[in-house]
Amino acid sequence: MKEYYFKANHPTSLSSGSSNLKYRNPKYLSMLNHLRFYLPQVYPKLDKILFLDDDIVVQKDLTKLWSVDLNGKVNGAVETCGESFHRFDKYLNFSNPHIARHFDPSACGWAYGMNVFDLKVWKKKDITGIYHKWQNMNEDRVLWKLGTLPPGLITFYNLTYPLQKSWHVLGLGYNPSIDRSEIENAAVVHYNGNMKPWLELAMTKYRPYWTKYIKYDHPYLRNCNLSE
């Protein structure tokens, strides 16, 4: 990120070459994305917090989520692994000895987008410090390439409590095969992927789960190119 923002006139591996165009995507470059690793500093008086992405729709009351016992873990999240995908070896470079030594390649991945964080345990475990340690080790992008999920998987390794899948259904921004009943029973649906519901390339069958909550007469939304 420093290379991109502050060394634009001196291209390096990050900012030069067509193969690195994906690294210019704001999804990966926005420093605000990394605020999620500083939650106790942002909200120093809170003991617990519910984290929601900006491309989700809350369909049901989340009050019961607040009383879920995380069993001493820091992060409550829905796991995303199937038989062979969304496991750690898809996100981290296990040819690197630092990764191979500390993590299980078949460990199950989980999702950002709707997470419950116990900030008291966070502070005890120095989660932000763990994040800093691994980010510094990854300065040359040898441990992982993109985004905040790989460092999240590392930082919260063995500190994540699996929530029931009905709390958070993912994939409405890329997967055309999600079961309708699964979506309708979900507390939160997540349009992760490129096909956001406010874009023309959104999947038509998933768009109504978002549009039914839109107030088209809102002053801000009147300036957006949204069709009812």
GROMACS .gro file of C-alpha atoms in nm:
model
  228
    1MET     CA    1   0.000   0.000   0.000
    2LYS     CA    2   0.284   0.237   0.079
    3GLU     CA    3   0.438   0.163  -0.261
    4TYR     CA    4   0.114   0.238  -0.440
    5TYR     CA    5   0.021   0.554  -0.254
    6PHE     CA    6   0.358   0.714  -0.193
    7LYS     CA    7   0.594   0.587  -0.463
    8ALA     CA    8   0.382   0.636  -0.772
    9ASN     CA    9   0.668   0.801  -0.961
   10HIS     CA   10   0.899   0.511  -0.885
   11PRO     CA   11   0.714   0.198  -1.001
   12THR     CA   12   0.798  -0.123  -0.820
   13SER     CA   13   0.669  -0.477  -0.842
   14LEU     CA   14   0.338  -0.362  -0.694
   15SER     CA   15   0.254  -0.078  -0.927
   16SER     CA   16   0.410  -0.182  -1.257
   17GLY     CA   17   0.325  -0.446  -1.512
   18SER     CA   18  -0.008  -0.572  -1.640
   19SER     CA   19   0.016  -0.880  -1.420
   20ASN     CA   20  -0.012  -0.656  -1.117
   21LEU     CA   21  -0.319  -0.460  -1.223
   22LYS     CA   22  -0.529  -0.650  -0.970
   23TYR     CA   23  -0.323  -0.500  -0.691
   24ARG     CA   24  -0.459  -0.158  -0.787
   25ASN     CA   25  -0.814  -0.263  -0.700
   26PRO     CA   26  -0.935  -0.041  -0.410
   27LYS     CA   27  -1.067  -0.358  -0.245
   28TYR     CA   28  -0.706  -0.453  -0.180
   29LEU     CA   29  -0.546  -0.111  -0.151
   30SER     CA   30  -0.780   0.079   0.078
   31MET     CA   31  -0.613   0.137   0.412
   32LEU     CA   32  -0.959   0.164   0.565
   33ASN     CA   33  -1.003  -0.210   0.501
   34HIS     CA   34  -0.737  -0.271   0.764
   35LEU     CA   35  -0.919  -0.079   1.037
   36ARG     CA   36  -1.086  -0.409   1.125
   37PHE     CA   37  -0.760  -0.508   1.296
   38TYR     CA   38  -0.776  -0.203   1.525
   39LEU     CA   39  -1.128  -0.235   1.667
   40PRO     CA   40  -1.031  -0.203   2.037
   41GLN     CA   41  -0.847   0.121   1.955
   42VAL     CA   42  -1.138   0.256   1.750
   43TYR     CA   43  -1.391   0.161   2.020
   44PRO     CA   44  -1.191   0.153   2.347
   45LYS     CA   45  -1.498   0.142   2.575
   46LEU     CA   46  -1.660  -0.164   2.413
   47ASP     CA   47  -1.618  -0.525   2.529
   48LYS     CA   48  -1.792  -0.677   2.227
   49ILE     CA   49  -1.875  -0.561   1.877
   50LEU     CA   50  -2.072  -0.681   1.575
   51PHE     CA   51  -1.882  -0.622   1.251
   52LEU     CA   52  -2.083  -0.583   0.929
   53ASP     CA   53  -1.955  -0.525   0.575
   54ASP     CA   54  -2.112  -0.261   0.350
   55ASP     CA   55  -2.239  -0.513   0.094
   56ILE     CA   56  -2.465  -0.710   0.327
   57VAL     CA   57  -2.838  -0.703   0.399
   58VAL     CA   58  -2.963  -0.772   0.751
   59GLN     CA   59  -3.288  -0.965   0.709
   60LYS     CA   60  -3.354  -1.077   1.066
   61ASP     CA   61  -3.308  -0.965   1.424
   62LEU     CA   62  -2.948  -1.021   1.532
   63THR     CA   63  -3.010  -0.983   1.906
   64LYS     CA   64  -2.955  -1.355   1.981
   65LEU     CA   65  -2.615  -1.336   1.816
   66TRP     CA   66  -2.504  -1.111   2.101
   67SER     CA   67  -2.553  -1.388   2.358
   68VAL     CA   68  -2.369  -1.662   2.163
   69ASP     CA   69  -2.092  -1.806   2.383
   70LEU     CA   70  -1.766  -1.785   2.186
   71ASN     CA   71  -1.599  -2.029   2.429
   72GLY     CA   72  -1.304  -1.801   2.493
   73LYS     CA   73  -1.244  -1.732   2.124
   74VAL     CA   74  -1.208  -1.382   1.981
   75ASN     CA   75  -1.391  -1.408   1.650
   76GLY     CA   76  -1.737  -1.556   1.586
   77ALA     CA   77  -1.770  -1.627   1.213
   78VAL     CA   78  -1.936  -1.858   0.962
   79GLU     CA   79  -1.696  -2.110   0.812
   80THR     CA   80  -1.673  -2.127   0.434
   81CYS     CA   81  -1.486  -2.447   0.357
   82GLY     CA   82  -1.632  -2.725   0.147
   83GLU     CA   83  -1.462  -3.052   0.068
   84SER     CA   84  -1.149  -2.897  -0.080
   85PHE     CA   85  -1.202  -2.525  -0.122
   86HIS     CA   86  -1.178  -2.220   0.104
   87ARG     CA   87  -0.917  -2.388   0.319
   88PHE     CA   88  -0.595  -2.224   0.433
   89ASP     CA   89  -0.387  -2.360   0.145
   90LYS     CA   90  -0.599  -2.153  -0.098
   91TYR     CA   91  -0.505  -1.827   0.074
   92LEU     CA   92  -0.155  -1.877   0.216
   93ASN     CA   93   0.178  -1.977   0.063
   94PHE     CA   94   0.260  -2.311   0.226
   95SER     CA   95   0.587  -2.336   0.037
   96ASN     CA   96   0.711  -2.072   0.278
   97PRO     CA   97   0.851  -2.229   0.598
   98HIS     CA   98   0.697  -1.962   0.824
   99ILE     CA   99   0.350  -2.057   0.699
  100ALA     CA  100   0.412  -2.433   0.685
  101ARG     CA  101   0.548  -2.436   1.040
  102HIS     CA  102   0.259  -2.252   1.205
  103PHE     CA  103  -0.059  -2.343   1.016
  104ASP     CA  104  -0.259  -2.643   0.895
  105PRO     CA  105  -0.316  -2.625   0.516
  106SER     CA  106  -0.652  -2.803   0.552
  107ALA     CA  107  -0.778  -2.568   0.826
  108CYS     CA  108  -1.118  -2.425   0.745
  109GLY     CA  109  -1.149  -2.070   0.618
  110TRP     CA  110  -1.417  -1.833   0.743
  111ALA     CA  111  -1.586  -1.520   0.620
  112TYR     CA  112  -1.557  -1.153   0.696
  113GLY     CA  113  -1.882  -0.965   0.655
  114MET     CA  114  -2.068  -1.054   0.973
  115ASN     CA  115  -1.847  -1.124   1.272
  116VAL     CA  116  -1.882  -1.099   1.647
  117PHE     CA  117  -1.559  -0.995   1.818
  118ASP     CA  118  -1.490  -1.030   2.190
  119LEU     CA  119  -1.274  -0.723   2.246
  120LYS     CA  120  -1.179  -0.817   2.602
  121VAL     CA  121  -1.020  -1.142   2.485
  122TRP     CA  122  -0.882  -0.954   2.182
  123LYS     CA  123  -0.682  -0.727   2.414
  124LYS     CA  124  -0.564  -1.019   2.630
  125LYS     CA  125  -0.439  -1.208   2.324
  126ASP     CA  126  -0.292  -0.890   2.167
  127ILE     CA  127  -0.463  -0.961   1.837
  128THR     CA  128  -0.350  -0.633   1.683
  129GLY     CA  129   0.010  -0.719   1.775
  130ILE     CA  130  -0.020  -1.060   1.606
  131TYR     CA  131  -0.153  -0.886   1.294
  132HIS     CA  132   0.141  -0.641   1.294
  133LYS     CA  133   0.393  -0.923   1.333
  134TRP     CA  134   0.267  -1.114   1.030
  135GLN     CA  135   0.214  -0.804   0.816
  136ASN     CA  136   0.577  -0.706   0.876
  137MET     CA  137   0.689  -1.057   0.779
  138ASN     CA  138   0.486  -1.028   0.458
  139GLU     CA  139   0.641  -0.702   0.338
  140ASP     CA  140   0.745  -0.865   0.007
  141ARG     CA  141   0.413  -1.052  -0.034
  142VAL     CA  142   0.577  -1.392   0.005
  143LEU     CA  143   0.330  -1.525   0.266
  144TRP     CA  144   0.008  -1.414   0.094
  145LYS     CA  145  -0.082  -1.187  -0.193
  146LEU     CA  146  -0.401  -0.991  -0.150
  147GLY     CA  147  -0.660  -0.851   0.086
  148THR     CA  148  -0.746  -0.866   0.454
  149LEU     CA  149  -0.880  -1.223   0.470
  150PRO     CA  150  -0.539  -1.403   0.462
  151PRO     CA  151  -0.396  -1.195   0.749
  152GLY     CA  152  -0.731  -1.241   0.925
  153LEU     CA  153  -0.706  -1.619   0.893
  154ILE     CA  154  -0.355  -1.600   1.036
  155THR     CA  155  -0.433  -1.353   1.314
  156PHE     CA  156  -0.743  -1.538   1.438
  157TYR     CA  157  -0.600  -1.889   1.389
  158ASN     CA  158  -0.740  -2.116   1.663
  159LEU     CA  159  -0.926  -1.812   1.796
  160THR     CA  160  -1.236  -1.835   1.574
  161TYR     CA  161  -1.566  -1.985   1.690
  162PRO     CA  162  -1.783  -2.129   1.407
  163LEU     CA  163  -2.131  -1.975   1.394
  164GLN     CA  164  -2.433  -2.152   1.243
  165LYS     CA  165  -2.440  -2.095   0.868
  166SER     CA  166  -2.789  -1.944   0.878
  167TRP     CA  167  -2.645  -1.636   1.044
  168HIS     CA  168  -2.450  -1.538   0.732
  169VAL     CA  169  -2.512  -1.662   0.376
  170LEU     CA  170  -2.246  -1.560   0.128
  171GLY     CA  171  -2.192  -1.549  -0.245
  172LEU     CA  172  -2.477  -1.336  -0.377
  173GLY     CA  173  -2.223  -1.134  -0.573
  174TYR     CA  174  -2.080  -1.427  -0.769
  175ASN     CA  175  -2.257  -1.760  -0.711
  176PRO     CA  176  -2.574  -1.820  -0.919
  177SER     CA  177  -2.651  -2.151  -0.746
  178ILE     CA  178  -2.741  -2.052  -0.389
  179ASP     CA  179  -3.057  -2.223  -0.269
  180ARG     CA  180  -3.348  -1.980  -0.235
  181SER     CA  181  -3.460  -2.119   0.101
  182GLU     CA  182  -3.105  -2.077   0.232
  183ILE     CA  183  -3.115  -1.708   0.138
  184GLU     CA  184  -3.460  -1.648   0.283
  185ASN     CA  185  -3.374  -1.821   0.612
  186ALA     CA  186  -3.051  -1.625   0.652
  187ALA     CA  187  -3.015  -1.353   0.913
  188VAL     CA  188  -2.761  -1.176   0.691
  189VAL     CA  189  -2.702  -1.215   0.317
  190HIS     CA  190  -2.374  -1.103   0.169
  191TYR     CA  191  -2.316  -0.978  -0.187
  192ASN     CA  192  -1.945  -1.059  -0.178
  193GLY     CA  193  -1.804  -1.073  -0.528
  194ASN     CA  194  -1.820  -0.827  -0.816
  195MET     CA  195  -2.193  -0.847  -0.894
  196LYS     CA  196  -2.311  -0.596  -0.634
  197PRO     CA  197  -2.691  -0.543  -0.626
  198TRP     CA  198  -2.659  -0.172  -0.705
  199LEU     CA  199  -2.469  -0.244  -1.029
  200GLU     CA  200  -2.615  -0.335  -1.367
  201LEU     CA  201  -2.420  -0.660  -1.368
  202ALA     CA  202  -2.599  -0.778  -1.052
  203MET     CA  203  -2.770  -1.115  -1.072
  204THR     CA  204  -3.138  -1.034  -1.125
  205LYS     CA  205  -3.274  -1.306  -0.900
  206TYR     CA  206  -3.071  -1.185  -0.600
  207ARG     CA  207  -3.129  -0.811  -0.645
  208PRO     CA  208  -3.475  -0.794  -0.475
  209TYR     CA  209  -3.328  -0.902  -0.141
  210TRP     CA  210  -3.146  -0.568  -0.148
  211THR     CA  211  -3.384  -0.339  -0.339
  212LYS     CA  212  -3.682  -0.403  -0.110
  213TYR     CA  213  -3.505  -0.205   0.162
  214ILE     CA  214  -3.397   0.087  -0.057
  215LYS     CA  215  -3.556   0.427  -0.002
  216TYR     CA  216  -3.531   0.566  -0.351
  217ASP     CA  217  -3.648   0.910  -0.241
  218HIS     CA  218  -3.355   0.951  -0.005
  219PRO     CA  219  -3.148   1.261  -0.105
  220TYR     CA  220  -2.825   1.063  -0.136
  221LEU     CA  221  -2.981   0.785  -0.340
  222ARG     CA  222  -3.137   1.031  -0.582
  223ASN     CA  223  -2.784   1.109  -0.697
  224CYS     CA  224  -2.714   0.742  -0.768
  225ASN     CA  225  -2.795   0.573  -1.096
  226LEU     CA  226  -3.041   0.327  -0.943
  227SER     CA  227  -3.349   0.204  -1.123
  228GLU     CA  228  -3.652   0.092  -0.923
   0.00000   0.00000   0.00000
